[in-house]
Amino acid sequence: MGVDPRDAHSWLSGLHDDNTVYVNFNRWKESISETNPMLFEGSVCRSKLETLAHTLGHELVHAVVLNFFPRIDSSSPAYLPDDKHGPIFMFLNKRLFGHTGHASRRMFNID
């Protein structure tokens, strides 16, 4: 638990050279419920547990791509170096977890 100095806005963040994964405390303080859900990569999350499951799935896809397909994914014209969500990442993220994007947002802007 802590705050990633490079990415304080993600629920979990990693991709560090030392393999550190941060659980960003400031994000996990937010309320997530039936009446205040999150839309996480196309999936509606109504609890922190659902959000954690989708977030872990997302990060596991990064681990697979970075370990097995790094050159193929990063050499694609669709790959953005600052984004790190290339076509192989997006394909696996959708096939494995049903994610249709790579961002989360509040559904109703309730805080």
PDB file as gemmi writes it, atoms N, CA and C in Angstrom:
CRYST1    1.000    1.000    1.000  90.00  90.00  90.00 P 1                      
ATOM      1  N   MET A   1       0.848  -1.178   0.000  1.00  0.00           N  
ATOM      2  CA  MET A   1       0.000   0.000   0.000  1.00  0.00           C  
ATOM      3  C   MET A   1       0.887   1.233   0.000  1.00  0.00           C  
ATOM      4  N   GLY A   2       0.493   2.211  -0.719  1.00  0.00           N  
ATOM      5  CA  GLY A   2       1.249   3.450  -0.792  1.00  0.00           C  
ATOM      6  C   GLY A   2       0.753   4.257  -1.965  1.00  0.00           C  
ATOM      7  N   VAL A   3       1.581   5.101  -2.477  1.00  0.00           N  
ATOM      8  CA  VAL A   3       1.256   5.893  -3.670  1.00  0.00           C  
ATOM      9  C   VAL A   3       2.447   5.821  -4.611  1.00  0.00           C  
ATOM     10  N   ASP A   4       2.186   5.366  -5.814  1.00  0.00           N  
ATOM     11  CA  ASP A   4       3.235   5.283  -6.825  1.00  0.00           C  
ATOM     12  C   ASP A   4       3.603   6.701  -7.242  1.00  0.00           C  
ATOM     13  N   PRO A   5       4.859   7.100  -7.072  1.00  0.00           N  
ATOM     14  CA  PRO A   5       5.233   8.458  -7.452  1.00  0.00           C  
ATOM     15  C   PRO A   5       5.096   8.727  -8.955  1.00  0.00           C  
ATOM     16  N   ARG A   6       5.082   7.682  -9.770  1.00  0.00           N  
ATOM     17  CA  ARG A   6       4.939   7.862 -11.222  1.00  0.00           C  
ATOM     18  C   ARG A   6       3.494   7.802 -11.689  1.00  0.00           C  
ATOM     19  N   ASP A   7       2.605   7.235 -10.869  1.00  0.00           N  
ATOM     20  CA  ASP A   7       1.215   7.049 -11.304  1.00  0.00           C  
ATOM     21  C   ASP A   7       0.298   6.970 -10.089  1.00  0.00           C  
ATOM     22  N   ALA A   8      -0.053   8.094  -9.547  1.00  0.00           N  
ATOM     23  CA  ALA A   8      -0.893   8.138  -8.345  1.00  0.00           C  
ATOM     24  C   ALA A   8      -2.374   7.970  -8.656  1.00  0.00           C  
ATOM     25  N   HIS A   9      -2.764   7.909  -9.940  1.00  0.00           N  
ATOM     26  CA  HIS A   9      -4.179   7.878 -10.309  1.00  0.00           C  
ATOM     27  C   HIS A   9      -4.713   6.484 -10.587  1.00  0.00           C  
ATOM     28  N   SER A  10      -3.852   5.500 -10.768  1.00  0.00           N  
ATOM     29  CA  SER A  10      -4.305   4.137 -11.046  1.00  0.00           C  
ATOM     30  C   SER A  10      -4.656   3.417  -9.750  1.00  0.00           C  
ATOM     31  N   TRP A  11      -5.508   2.414  -9.875  1.00  0.00           N  
ATOM     32  CA  TRP A  11      -5.856   1.599  -8.700  1.00  0.00           C  
ATOM     33  C   TRP A  11      -4.648   0.773  -8.286  1.00  0.00           C  
ATOM     34  N   LEU A  12      -4.033   0.123  -9.240  1.00  0.00           N  
ATOM     35  CA  LEU A  12      -2.772  -0.595  -9.050  1.00  0.00           C  
ATOM     36  C   LEU A  12      -1.836  -0.065 -10.126  1.00  0.00           C  
ATOM     37  N   SER A  13      -0.574   0.016  -9.820  1.00  0.00           N  
ATOM     38  CA  SER A  13       0.363   0.425 -10.859  1.00  0.00           C  
ATOM     39  C   SER A  13       1.649  -0.351 -10.697  1.00  0.00           C  
ATOM     40  N   GLY A  14       2.251  -0.623 -11.809  1.00  0.00           N  
ATOM     41  CA  GLY A  14       3.481  -1.397 -11.811  1.00  0.00           C  
ATOM     42  C   GLY A  14       4.357  -0.988 -12.961  1.00  0.00           C  
ATOM     43  N   LEU A  15       4.877  -1.980 -13.671  1.00  0.00           N  
ATOM     44  CA  LEU A  15       5.778  -1.778 -14.797  1.00  0.00           C  
ATOM     45  C   LEU A  15       7.059  -1.055 -14.376  1.00  0.00           C  
ATOM     46  N   HIS A  16       7.463  -1.269 -13.146  1.00  0.00           N  
ATOM     47  CA  HIS A  16       8.719  -0.717 -12.652  1.00  0.00           C  
ATOM     48  C   HIS A  16       9.841  -1.730 -12.886  1.00  0.00           C  
ATOM     49  N   ASP A  17      11.048  -1.241 -13.037  1.00  0.00           N  
ATOM     50  CA  ASP A  17      12.185  -2.128 -13.290  1.00  0.00           C  
ATOM     51  C   ASP A  17      12.404  -3.128 -12.157  1.00  0.00           C  
ATOM     52  N   ASP A  18      12.052  -2.751 -10.931  1.00  0.00           N  
ATOM     53  CA  ASP A  18      12.259  -3.653  -9.797  1.00  0.00           C  
ATOM     54  C   ASP A  18      11.038  -4.534  -9.518  1.00  0.00           C  
ATOM     55  N   ASN A  19      10.062  -4.551 -10.438  1.00  0.00           N  
ATOM     56  CA  ASN A  19       8.840  -5.353 -10.334  1.00  0.00           C  
ATOM     57  C   ASN A  19       7.940  -4.972  -9.171  1.00  0.00           C  
ATOM     58  N   THR A  20       8.073  -3.761  -8.666  1.00  0.00           N  
ATOM     59  CA  THR A  20       7.198  -3.278  -7.608  1.00  0.00           C  
ATOM     60  C   THR A  20       5.812  -2.989  -8.179  1.00  0.00           C  
ATOM     61  N   VAL A  21       4.782  -3.416  -7.465  1.00  0.00           N  
ATOM     62  CA  VAL A  21       3.409  -3.074  -7.808  1.00  0.00           C  
ATOM     63  C   VAL A  21       2.850  -2.266  -6.649  1.00  0.00           C  
ATOM     64  N   TYR A  22       2.366  -1.097  -6.944  1.00  0.00           N  
ATOM     65  CA  TYR A  22       1.786  -0.227  -5.923  1.00  0.00           C  
ATOM     66  C   TYR A  22       0.277  -0.405  -5.881  1.00  0.00           C  
ATOM     67  N   VAL A  23      -0.250  -0.513  -4.685  1.00  0.00           N  
ATOM     68  CA  VAL A  23      -1.683  -0.440  -4.451  1.00  0.00           C  
ATOM     69  C   VAL A  23      -1.900   0.990  -3.985  1.00  0.00           C  
ATOM     70  N   ASN A  24      -2.365   1.842  -4.889  1.00  0.00           N  
ATOM     71  CA  ASN A  24      -2.453   3.270  -4.596  1.00  0.00           C  
ATOM     72  C   ASN A  24      -3.563   3.559  -3.584  1.00  0.00           C  
ATOM     73  N   PHE A  25      -3.130   3.859  -2.376  1.00  0.00           N  
ATOM     74  CA  PHE A  25      -4.021   4.052  -1.242  1.00  0.00           C  
ATOM     75  C   PHE A  25      -5.094   5.103  -1.505  1.00  0.00           C  
ATOM     76  N   ASN A  26      -4.725   6.197  -2.154  1.00  0.00           N  
ATOM     77  CA  ASN A  26      -5.689   7.278  -2.378  1.00  0.00           C  
ATOM     78  C   ASN A  26      -6.872   6.827  -3.228  1.00  0.00           C  
ATOM     79  N   ARG A  27      -6.675   5.903  -4.157  1.00  0.00           N  
ATOM     80  CA  ARG A  27      -7.788   5.410  -4.986  1.00  0.00           C  
ATOM     81  C   ARG A  27      -8.670   4.435  -4.217  1.00  0.00           C  
ATOM     82  N   TRP A  28      -8.065   3.591  -3.385  1.00  0.00           N  
ATOM     83  CA  TRP A  28      -8.836   2.569  -2.680  1.00  0.00           C  
ATOM     84  C   TRP A  28      -9.659   3.140  -1.534  1.00  0.00           C  
ATOM     85  N   LYS A  29      -9.466   4.409  -1.190  1.00  0.00           N  
ATOM     86  CA  LYS A  29     -10.305   5.059  -0.189  1.00  0.00           C  
ATOM     87  C   LYS A  29     -11.668   5.417  -0.775  1.00  0.00           C  
ATOM     88  N   GLU A  30     -11.769   5.475  -2.095  1.00  0.00           N  
ATOM     89  CA  GLU A  30     -13.015   5.870  -2.752  1.00  0.00           C  
ATOM     90  C   GLU A  30     -14.132   4.864  -2.486  1.00  0.00           C  
ATOM     91  N   SER A  31     -15.353   5.350  -2.478  1.00  0.00           N  
ATOM     92  CA  SER A  31     -16.528   4.514  -2.271  1.00  0.00           C  
ATOM     93  C   SER A  31     -16.951   3.862  -3.584  1.00  0.00           C  
ATOM     94  N   ILE A  32     -17.188   2.562  -3.542  1.00  0.00           N  
ATOM     95  CA  ILE A  32     -17.713   1.822  -4.689  1.00  0.00           C  
ATOM     96  C   ILE A  32     -18.842   0.957  -4.143  1.00  0.00           C  
ATOM     97  N   SER A  33     -20.019   1.093  -4.714  1.00  0.00           N  
ATOM     98  CA  SER A  33     -21.179   0.366  -4.195  1.00  0.00           C  
ATOM     99  C   SER A  33     -22.212   0.186  -5.305  1.00  0.00           C  
ATOM    100  N   GLU A  34     -23.335  -0.459  -4.965  1.00  0.00           N  
ATOM    101  CA  GLU A  34     -24.442  -0.623  -5.911  1.00  0.00           C  
ATOM    102  C   GLU A  34     -24.910   0.734  -6.435  1.00  0.00           C  
ATOM    103  N   THR A  35     -24.957   1.722  -5.536  1.00  0.00           N  
ATOM    104  CA  THR A  35     -25.452   3.041  -5.927  1.00  0.00           C  
ATOM    105  C   THR A  35     -24.347   3.965  -6.436  1.00  0.00           C  
ATOM    106  N   ASN A  36     -23.092   3.559  -6.281  1.00  0.00           N  
ATOM    107  CA  ASN A  36     -21.957   4.370  -6.724  1.00  0.00           C  
ATOM    108  C   ASN A  36     -20.921   3.474  -7.417  1.00  0.00           C  
ATOM    109  N   PRO A  37     -21.319   2.842  -8.548  1.00  0.00           N  
ATOM    110  CA  PRO A  37     -20.424   1.889  -9.210  1.00  0.00           C  
ATOM    111  C   PRO A  37     -19.343   2.564 -10.049  1.00  0.00           C  
ATOM    112  N   MET A  38     -18.368   1.759 -10.437  1.00  0.00           N  
ATOM    113  CA  MET A  38     -17.309   2.166 -11.362  1.00  0.00           C  
ATOM    114  C   MET A  38     -17.533   1.428 -12.677  1.00  0.00           C  
ATOM    115  N   LEU A  39     -17.216   2.072 -13.760  1.00  0.00           N  
ATOM    116  CA  LEU A  39     -17.168   1.395 -15.051  1.00  0.00           C  
ATOM    117  C   LEU A  39     -15.700   1.132 -15.313  1.00  0.00           C  
ATOM    118  N   PHE A  40     -15.292  -0.118 -15.173  1.00  0.00           N  
ATOM    119  CA  PHE A  40     -13.889  -0.480 -15.306  1.00  0.00           C  
ATOM    120  C   PHE A  40     -13.688  -1.245 -16.604  1.00  0.00           C  
ATOM    121  N   GLU A  41     -13.129  -0.576 -17.594  1.00  0.00           N  
ATOM    122  CA  GLU A  41     -12.811  -1.180 -18.884  1.00  0.00           C  
ATOM    123  C   GLU A  41     -14.013  -1.865 -19.521  1.00  0.00           C  
ATOM    124  N   GLY A  42     -15.183  -1.285 -19.349  1.00  0.00           N  
ATOM    125  CA  GLY A  42     -16.390  -1.838 -19.930  1.00  0.00           C  
ATOM    126  C   GLY A  42     -17.175  -2.735 -18.995  1.00  0.00           C  
ATOM    127  N   SER A  43     -16.659  -3.033 -17.815  1.00  0.00           N  
ATOM    128  CA  SER A  43     -17.347  -3.869 -16.834  1.00  0.00           C  
ATOM    129  C   SER A  43     -17.813  -3.009 -15.666  1.00  0.00           C  
ATOM    130  N   VAL A  44     -19.050  -3.202 -15.261  1.00  0.00           N  
ATOM    131  CA  VAL A  44     -19.581  -2.450 -14.124  1.00  0.00           C  
ATOM    132  C   VAL A  44     -19.117  -3.130 -12.838  1.00  0.00           C  
ATOM    133  N   CYS A  45     -18.453  -2.373 -11.980  1.00  0.00           N  
ATOM    134  CA  CYS A  45     -17.979  -2.880 -10.694  1.00  0.00           C  
ATOM    135  C   CYS A  45     -18.785  -2.204  -9.589  1.00  0.00           C  
ATOM    136  N   ARG A  46     -19.420  -3.024  -8.748  1.00  0.00           N  
ATOM    137  CA  ARG A  46     -20.275  -2.506  -7.687  1.00  0.00           C  
ATOM    138  C   ARG A  46     -19.667  -2.683  -6.306  1.00  0.00           C  
ATOM    139  N   SER A  47     -18.408  -3.113  -6.261  1.00  0.00           N  
ATOM    140  CA  SER A  47     -17.712  -3.264  -4.984  1.00  0.00           C  
ATOM    141  C   SER A  47     -16.207  -3.127  -5.214  1.00  0.00           C  
ATOM    142  N   LYS A  48     -15.487  -2.909  -4.136  1.00  0.00           N  
ATOM    143  CA  LYS A  48     -14.031  -2.828  -4.245  1.00  0.00           C  
ATOM    144  C   LYS A  48     -13.448  -4.181  -4.644  1.00  0.00           C  
ATOM    145  N   LEU A  49     -14.094  -5.264  -4.236  1.00  0.00           N  
ATOM    146  CA  LEU A  49     -13.618  -6.599  -4.607  1.00  0.00           C  
ATOM    147  C   LEU A  49     -13.714  -6.805  -6.119  1.00  0.00           C  
ATOM    148  N   GLU A  50     -14.834  -6.405  -6.726  1.00  0.00           N  
ATOM    149  CA  GLU A  50     -14.957  -6.512  -8.183  1.00  0.00           C  
ATOM    150  C   GLU A  50     -13.911  -5.641  -8.877  1.00  0.00           C  
ATOM    151  N   THR A  51     -13.708  -4.438  -8.371  1.00  0.00           N  
ATOM    152  CA  THR A  51     -12.716  -3.538  -8.954  1.00  0.00           C  
ATOM    153  C   THR A  51     -11.322  -4.146  -8.840  1.00  0.00           C  
ATOM    154  N   LEU A  52     -11.010  -4.727  -7.692  1.00  0.00           N  
ATOM    155  CA  LEU A  52      -9.710  -5.368  -7.502  1.00  0.00           C  
ATOM    156  C   LEU A  52      -9.525  -6.525  -8.480  1.00  0.00           C  
ATOM    157  N   ALA A  53     -10.560  -7.342  -8.665  1.00  0.00           N  
ATOM    158  CA  ALA A  53     -10.454  -8.477  -9.587  1.00  0.00           C  
ATOM    159  C   ALA A  53     -10.169  -8.003 -11.016  1.00  0.00           C  
ATOM    160  N   HIS A  54     -10.884  -6.983 -11.470  1.00  0.00           N  
ATOM    161  CA  HIS A  54     -10.651  -6.473 -12.826  1.00  0.00           C  
ATOM    162  C   HIS A  54      -9.286  -5.801 -12.946  1.00  0.00           C  
ATOM    163  N   THR A  55      -8.877  -5.099 -11.902  1.00  0.00           N  
ATOM    164  CA  THR A  55      -7.569  -4.434 -11.922  1.00  0.00           C  
ATOM    165  C   THR A  55      -6.446  -5.460 -11.961  1.00  0.00           C  
ATOM    166  N   LEU A  56      -6.553  -6.501 -11.151  1.00  0.00           N  
ATOM    167  CA  LEU A  56      -5.532  -7.553 -11.170  1.00  0.00           C  
ATOM    168  C   LEU A  56      -5.478  -8.246 -12.527  1.00  0.00           C  
ATOM    169  N   GLY A  57      -6.647  -8.494 -13.121  1.00  0.00           N  
ATOM    170  CA  GLY A  57      -6.674  -9.090 -14.459  1.00  0.00           C  
ATOM    171  C   GLY A  57      -5.941  -8.225 -15.466  1.00  0.00           C  
ATOM    172  N   HIS A  58      -6.195  -6.929 -15.419  1.00  0.00           N  
ATOM    173  CA  HIS A  58      -5.527  -5.975 -16.313  1.00  0.00           C  
ATOM    174  C   HIS A  58      -4.013  -6.050 -16.144  1.00  0.00           C  
ATOM    175  N   GLU A  59      -3.550  -6.031 -14.897  1.00  0.00           N  
ATOM    176  CA  GLU A  59      -2.107  -6.064 -14.641  1.00  0.00           C  
ATOM    177  C   GLU A  59      -1.492  -7.407 -15.028  1.00  0.00           C  
ATOM    178  N   LEU A  60      -2.238  -8.487 -14.893  1.00  0.00           N  
ATOM    179  CA  LEU A  60      -1.731  -9.799 -15.317  1.00  0.00           C  
ATOM    180  C   LEU A  60      -1.548  -9.846 -16.834  1.00  0.00           C  
ATOM    181  N   VAL A  61      -2.436  -9.200 -17.566  1.00  0.00           N  
ATOM    182  CA  VAL A  61      -2.269  -9.131 -19.027  1.00  0.00           C  
ATOM    183  C   VAL A  61      -0.991  -8.380 -19.360  1.00  0.00           C  
ATOM    184  N   HIS A  62      -0.721  -7.278 -18.644  1.00  0.00           N  
ATOM    185  CA  HIS A  62       0.557  -6.586 -18.855  1.00  0.00           C  
ATOM    186  C   HIS A  62       1.729  -7.534 -18.621  1.00  0.00           C  
ATOM    187  N   ALA A  63       1.667  -8.330 -17.560  1.00  0.00           N  
ATOM    188  CA  ALA A  63       2.762  -9.252 -17.247  1.00  0.00           C  
ATOM    189  C   ALA A  63       2.962 -10.274 -18.367  1.00  0.00           C  
ATOM    190  N   VAL A  64       1.882 -10.817 -18.894  1.00  0.00           N  
ATOM    191  CA  VAL A  64       1.976 -11.791 -19.989  1.00  0.00           C  
ATOM    192  C   VAL A  64       2.590 -11.139 -21.229  1.00  0.00           C  
ATOM    193  N   VAL A  65       2.082  -9.980 -21.612  1.00  0.00           N  
ATOM    194  CA  VAL A  65       2.572  -9.310 -22.820  1.00  0.00           C  
ATOM    195  C   VAL A  65       4.041  -8.929 -22.660  1.00  0.00           C  
ATOM    196  N   LEU A  66       4.401  -8.360 -21.527  1.00  0.00           N  
ATOM    197  CA  LEU A  66       5.785  -7.915 -21.331  1.00  0.00           C  
ATOM    198  C   LEU A  66       6.772  -9.079 -21.268  1.00  0.00           C  
ATOM    199  N   ASN A  67       6.304 -10.248 -20.848  1.00  0.00           N  
ATOM    200  CA  ASN A  67       7.201 -11.390 -20.743  1.00  0.00           C  
ATOM    201  C   ASN A  67       7.220 -12.279 -21.981  1.00  0.00           C  
ATOM    202  N   PHE A  68       6.131 -12.303 -22.751  1.00  0.00           N  
ATOM    203  CA  PHE A  68       6.057 -13.218 -23.883  1.00  0.00           C  
ATOM    204  C   PHE A  68       6.007 -12.542 -25.246  1.00  0.00           C  
ATOM    205  N   PHE A  69       5.493 -11.321 -25.330  1.00  0.00           N  
ATOM    206  CA  PHE A  69       5.317 -10.659 -26.625  1.00  0.00           C  
ATOM    207  C   PHE A  69       5.820  -9.219 -26.646  1.00  0.00           C  
ATOM    208  N   PRO A  70       6.861  -8.871 -25.947  1.00  0.00           N  
ATOM    209  CA  PRO A  70       7.202  -7.448 -25.845  1.00  0.00           C  
ATOM    210  C   PRO A  70       7.538  -6.791 -27.176  1.00  0.00           C  
ATOM    211  N   ARG A  71       8.295  -7.439 -28.025  1.00  0.00           N  
ATOM    212  CA  ARG A  71       8.696  -6.820 -29.291  1.00  0.00           C  
ATOM    213  C   ARG A  71       7.545  -6.758 -30.286  1.00  0.00           C  
ATOM    214  N   ILE A  72       6.722  -7.808 -30.309  1.00  0.00           N  
ATOM    215  CA  ILE A  72       5.597  -7.824 -31.250  1.00  0.00           C  
ATOM    216  C   ILE A  72       4.627  -6.701 -30.900  1.00  0.00           C  
ATOM    217  N   ASP A  73       4.279  -6.568 -29.620  1.00  0.00           N  
ATOM    218  CA  ASP A  73       3.305  -5.565 -29.210  1.00  0.00           C  
ATOM    219  C   ASP A  73       3.854  -4.156 -29.411  1.00  0.00           C  
ATOM    220  N   SER A  74       5.084  -3.916 -28.962  1.00  0.00           N  
ATOM    221  CA  SER A  74       5.629  -2.553 -29.027  1.00  0.00           C  
ATOM    222  C   SER A  74       6.021  -2.127 -30.439  1.00  0.00           C  
ATOM    223  N   SER A  75       6.144  -3.070 -31.370  1.00  0.00           N  
ATOM    224  CA  SER A  75       6.491  -2.691 -32.747  1.00  0.00           C  
ATOM    225  C   SER A  75       5.258  -2.381 -33.593  1.00  0.00           C  
ATOM    226  N   SER A  76       4.081  -2.605 -33.054  1.00  0.00           N  
ATOM    227  CA  SER A  76       2.853  -2.329 -33.796  1.00  0.00           C  
ATOM    228  C   SER A  76       2.619  -0.825 -33.923  1.00  0.00           C  
ATOM    229  N   PRO A  77       2.105  -0.366 -35.066  1.00  0.00           N  
ATOM    230  CA  PRO A  77       1.773   1.059 -35.212  1.00  0.00           C  
ATOM    231  C   PRO A  77       0.691   1.509 -34.232  1.00  0.00           C  
ATOM    232  N   ALA A  78      -0.093   0.557 -33.688  1.00  0.00           N  
ATOM    233  CA  ALA A  78      -1.159   0.902 -32.747  1.00  0.00           C  
ATOM    234  C   ALA A  78      -0.638   1.067 -31.315  1.00  0.00           C  
ATOM    235  N   TYR A  79       0.624   0.726 -31.100  1.00  0.00           N  
ATOM    236  CA  TYR A  79       1.200   0.788 -29.747  1.00  0.00           C  
ATOM    237  C   TYR A  79       1.664   2.207 -29.436  1.00  0.00           C  
ATOM    238  N   LEU A  80       1.282   2.718 -28.280  1.00  0.00           N  
ATOM    239  CA  LEU A  80       1.728   4.031 -27.821  1.00  0.00           C  
ATOM    240  C   LEU A  80       2.638   3.830 -26.622  1.00  0.00           C  
ATOM    241  N   PRO A  81       3.920   4.198 -26.694  1.00  0.00           N  
ATOM    242  CA  PRO A  81       4.867   3.924 -25.609  1.00  0.00           C  
ATOM    243  C   PRO A  81       4.428   4.454 -24.247  1.00  0.00           C  
ATOM    244  N   ASP A  82       3.798   5.616 -24.196  1.00  0.00           N  
ATOM    245  CA  ASP A  82       3.354   6.151 -22.911  1.00  0.00           C  
ATOM    246  C   ASP A  82       2.125   5.432 -22.379  1.00  0.00           C  
ATOM    247  N   ASP A  83       1.442   4.731 -23.240  1.00  0.00           N  
ATOM    248  CA  ASP A  83       0.185   4.073 -22.892  1.00  0.00           C  
ATOM    249  C   ASP A  83       0.386   2.607 -22.518  1.00  0.00           C  
ATOM    250  N   LYS A  84       1.261   1.912 -23.219  1.00  0.00           N  
ATOM    251  CA  LYS A  84       1.586   0.497 -23.013  1.00  0.00           C  
ATOM    252  C   LYS A  84       0.387  -0.440 -23.163  1.00  0.00           C  
ATOM    253  N   HIS A  85      -0.591  -0.044 -23.986  1.00  0.00           N  
ATOM    254  CA  HIS A  85      -1.741  -0.891 -24.268  1.00  0.00           C  
ATOM    255  C   HIS A  85      -1.812  -1.126 -25.774  1.00  0.00           C  
ATOM    256  N   GLY A  86      -0.944  -2.013 -26.244  1.00  0.00           N  
ATOM    257  CA  GLY A  86      -0.886  -2.318 -27.670  1.00  0.00           C  
ATOM    258  C   GLY A  86      -1.941  -3.326 -28.086  1.00  0.00           C  
ATOM    259  N   PRO A  87      -1.922  -3.744 -29.339  1.00  0.00           N  
ATOM    260  CA  PRO A  87      -2.965  -4.630 -29.865  1.00  0.00           C  
ATOM    261  C   PRO A  87      -2.988  -6.010 -29.205  1.00  0.00           C  
ATOM    262  N   ILE A  88      -1.842  -6.561 -28.859  1.00  0.00           N  
ATOM    263  CA  ILE A  88      -1.843  -7.862 -28.186  1.00  0.00           C  
ATOM    264  C   ILE A  88      -2.428  -7.713 -26.787  1.00  0.00           C  
ATOM    265  N   PHE A  89      -2.043  -6.642 -26.090  1.00  0.00           N  
ATOM    266  CA  PHE A  89      -2.628  -6.379 -24.777  1.00  0.00           C  
ATOM    267  C   PHE A  89      -4.145  -6.271 -24.887  1.00  0.00           C  
ATOM    268  N   MET A  90      -4.634  -5.460 -25.819  1.00  0.00           N  
ATOM    269  CA  MET A  90      -6.074  -5.239 -25.943  1.00  0.00           C  
ATOM    270  C   MET A  90      -6.807  -6.530 -26.310  1.00  0.00           C  
ATOM    271  N   PHE A  91      -6.211  -7.345 -27.190  1.00  0.00           N  
ATOM    272  CA  PHE A  91      -6.820  -8.619 -27.569  1.00  0.00           C  
ATOM    273  C   PHE A  91      -6.945  -9.543 -26.360  1.00  0.00           C  
ATOM    274  N   LEU A  92      -5.852  -9.723 -25.634  1.00  0.00           N  
ATOM    275  CA  LEU A  92      -5.885 -10.617 -24.474  1.00  0.00           C  
ATOM    276  C   LEU A  92      -6.794 -10.077 -23.373  1.00  0.00           C  
ATOM    277  N   ASN A  93      -6.771  -8.786 -23.156  1.00  0.00           N  
ATOM    278  CA  ASN A  93      -7.600  -8.178 -22.111  1.00  0.00           C  
ATOM    279  C   ASN A  93      -9.090  -8.410 -22.398  1.00  0.00           C  
ATOM    280  N   LYS A  94      -9.454  -8.355 -23.672  1.00  0.00           N  
ATOM    281  CA  LYS A  94     -10.856  -8.607 -24.042  1.00  0.00           C  
ATOM    282  C   LYS A  94     -11.187 -10.096 -23.968  1.00  0.00           C  
ATOM    283  N   ARG A  95     -10.327 -10.938 -24.523  1.00  0.00           N  
ATOM    284  CA  ARG A  95     -10.604 -12.381 -24.550  1.00  0.00           C  
ATOM    285  C   ARG A  95     -10.617 -12.993 -23.158  1.00  0.00           C  
ATOM    286  N   LEU A  96      -9.717 -12.567 -22.297  1.00  0.00           N  
ATOM    287  CA  LEU A  96      -9.628 -13.167 -20.965  1.00  0.00           C  
ATOM    288  C   LEU A  96     -10.626 -12.585 -19.977  1.00  0.00           C  
ATOM    289  N   PHE A  97     -10.867 -11.279 -20.048  1.00  0.00           N  
ATOM    290  CA  PHE A  97     -11.667 -10.619 -19.014  1.00  0.00           C  
ATOM    291  C   PHE A  97     -12.865  -9.843 -19.550  1.00  0.00           C  
ATOM    292  N   GLY A  98     -13.045  -9.809 -20.861  1.00  0.00           N  
ATOM    293  CA  GLY A  98     -14.166  -9.079 -21.437  1.00  0.00           C  
ATOM    294  C   GLY A  98     -13.999  -7.573 -21.425  1.00  0.00           C  
ATOM    295  N   HIS A  99     -12.787  -7.101 -21.160  1.00  0.00           N  
ATOM    296  CA  HIS A  99     -12.548  -5.661 -21.102  1.00  0.00           C  
ATOM    297  C   HIS A  99     -12.560  -5.074 -22.507  1.00  0.00           C  
ATOM    298  N   THR A 100     -13.299  -3.999 -22.677  1.00  0.00           N  
ATOM    299  CA  THR A 100     -13.427  -3.382 -23.993  1.00  0.00           C  
ATOM    300  C   THR A 100     -12.600  -2.109 -24.128  1.00  0.00           C  
ATOM    301  N   GLY A 101     -11.837  -1.780 -23.124  1.00  0.00           N  
ATOM    302  CA  GLY A 101     -10.982  -0.600 -23.149  1.00  0.00           C  
ATOM    303  C   GLY A 101      -9.868  -0.778 -22.144  1.00  0.00           C  
ATOM    304  N   HIS A 102      -9.293   0.311 -21.692  1.00  0.00           N  
ATOM    305  CA  HIS A 102      -8.254   0.201 -20.668  1.00  0.00           C  
ATOM    306  C   HIS A 102      -8.325   1.369 -19.694  1.00  0.00           C  
ATOM    307  N   ALA A 103      -9.536   1.843 -19.416  1.00  0.00           N  
ATOM    308  CA  ALA A 103      -9.694   2.954 -18.484  1.00  0.00           C  
ATOM    309  C   ALA A 103     -10.901   2.707 -17.584  1.00  0.00           C  
ATOM    310  N   SER A 104     -10.884   3.336 -16.432  1.00  0.00           N  
ATOM    311  CA  SER A 104     -12.027   3.260 -15.525  1.00  0.00           C  
ATOM    312  C   SER A 104     -12.556   4.666 -15.285  1.00  0.00           C  
ATOM    313  N   ARG A 105     -13.832   4.719 -14.947  1.00  0.00           N  
ATOM    314  CA  ARG A 105     -14.431   6.017 -14.642  1.00  0.00           C  
ATOM    315  C   ARG A 105     -15.677   5.798 -13.806  1.00  0.00           C  
ATOM    316  N   ARG A 106     -16.070   6.832 -13.121  1.00  0.00           N  
ATOM    317  CA  ARG A 106     -17.309   6.820 -12.358  1.00  0.00           C  
ATOM    318  C   ARG A 106     -18.486   6.778 -13.313  1.00  0.00           C  
ATOM    319  N   MET A 107     -19.504   6.053 -12.952  1.00  0.00           N  
ATOM    320  CA  MET A 107     -20.687   6.003 -13.810  1.00  0.00           C  
ATOM    321  C   MET A 107     -21.579   7.222 -13.584  1.00  0.00           C  
ATOM    322  N   PHE A 108     -21.692   7.685 -12.330  1.00  0.00           N  
ATOM    323  CA  PHE A 108     -22.633   8.750 -12.017  1.00  0.00           C  
ATOM    324  C   PHE A 108     -21.999   9.966 -11.389  1.00  0.00           C  
ATOM    325  N   ASN A 109     -20.674  10.008 -11.283  1.00  0.00           N  
ATOM    326  CA  ASN A 109     -19.949  11.136 -10.665  1.00  0.00           C  
ATOM    327  C   ASN A 109     -20.419  11.434  -9.247  1.00  0.00           C  
ATOM    328  N   ILE A 110     -20.727  10.397  -8.493  1.00  0.00           N  
ATOM    329  CA  ILE A 110     -21.086  10.533  -7.089  1.00  0.00           C  
ATOM    330  C   ILE A 110     -19.823  10.281  -6.279  1.00  0.00           C  
ATOM    331  N   ASP A 111     -19.535  11.116  -5.317  1.00  0.00           N  
ATOM    332  CA  ASP A 111     -18.322  10.903  -4.515  1.00  0.00           C  
ATOM    333  C   ASP A 111     -18.656  10.600  -3.091  1.00  0.00           C  
TER     334      ASP A 111                                                      
END                                                                             
